[in-house]
Amino acid sequence: MSNIAGKAYAMNVLTPMSPWRTWIQNALFTVARVFPHQLSGLLGLKLIHFARWVIIRRNQWPDPAGRGPQAIDNDYMLFLSNFNGTWDQYIDAFADGIPQGLDLFWYASTKYPHSIPISTFKSYITANQIQTNYYYNATPGAAQRDIKAALRVREELLDLARQHGTSDQAAFAAAYKSALARLANSLASPGYAPIASLATQNADVARKEFIRALVAKREAKHA
């Protein structure tokens, strides 16, 4: 799947907005910037690399072919995000973490059903999601937490290297043990990437069971 690179998933959602409602969405974005507590639930989600909402007006679309302005009826809002985990995990975490924030950011989008109930919100995202044709990830084997853990280890090692030349053996041993204790939760293996699609996993399991049953049937027939 082109949306996936290692442990990361790229999401792009393009939703139409009536031009007369675009100013409302701009005003709501301003409110979110002035009162950032609306995003406190989002900032606490460690699986998210970043999330961004961009308003694209009818006259702002590129014209690479030089054909002039296109006849577009709607403005659009483009949502971009990178995250670790599965699609369902991400949507569930978003809806649980900032349900009011989601309603704020998609308020002006056409036929937006609100984030609760979650089933209609997922259907809305699915209907408007654009698949990623090419997705580059500089650290495909590492999640956001893995990278932060690696940076903590790096800082501690650099600090130990600085102390090594100026400390005696006992002082350095104490500093080493102290650093090791601080890094206890940062030294684990990053592990494997999560399964991107539970439907795919279930299909693989069903296929294996079918093949196993088919082989057993043939063996019983020739026994």
Short mmCIF file of N, CA and C in Angstrom, two decimals, residues 146 185-192:
data_model
loop_
_atom_site.label_atom_id
_atom_site.label_comp_id
_atom_site.label_asym_id
_atom_site.label_seq_id
_atom_site.Cartn_x
_atom_site.Cartn_y
_atom_site.Cartn_z
N ASP A 146 10.09 5.82 19.11
CA ASP A 146 11.42 5.22 18.90
C ASP A 146 12.45 6.31 18.63
N ASN A 185 13.86 2.99 29.95
CA ASN A 185 12.71 2.83 29.06
C ASN A 185 13.00 3.23 27.61
N SER A 186 14.26 3.53 27.32
CA SER A 186 14.61 3.99 25.97
C SER A 186 15.54 3.04 25.23
N LEU A 187 15.83 1.88 25.82
CA LEU A 187 16.81 0.97 25.24
C LEU A 187 16.18 -0.28 24.63
N ALA A 188 14.87 -0.36 24.64
CA ALA A 188 14.21 -1.54 24.10
C ALA A 188 14.27 -1.54 22.57
N SER A 189 14.08 -2.72 22.00
CA SER A 189 14.02 -2.83 20.54
C SER A 189 12.79 -2.11 20.01
N PRO A 190 12.90 -1.41 18.88
CA PRO A 190 11.72 -0.73 18.33
C PRO A 190 10.63 -1.68 17.87
N GLY A 191 10.98 -2.95 17.65
CA GLY A 191 9.97 -3.92 17.27
C GLY A 191 9.53 -3.79 15.82
N TYR A 192 8.52 -4.55 15.48
CA TYR A 192 8.02 -4.57 14.11
C TYR A 192 6.91 -3.55 13.92
#
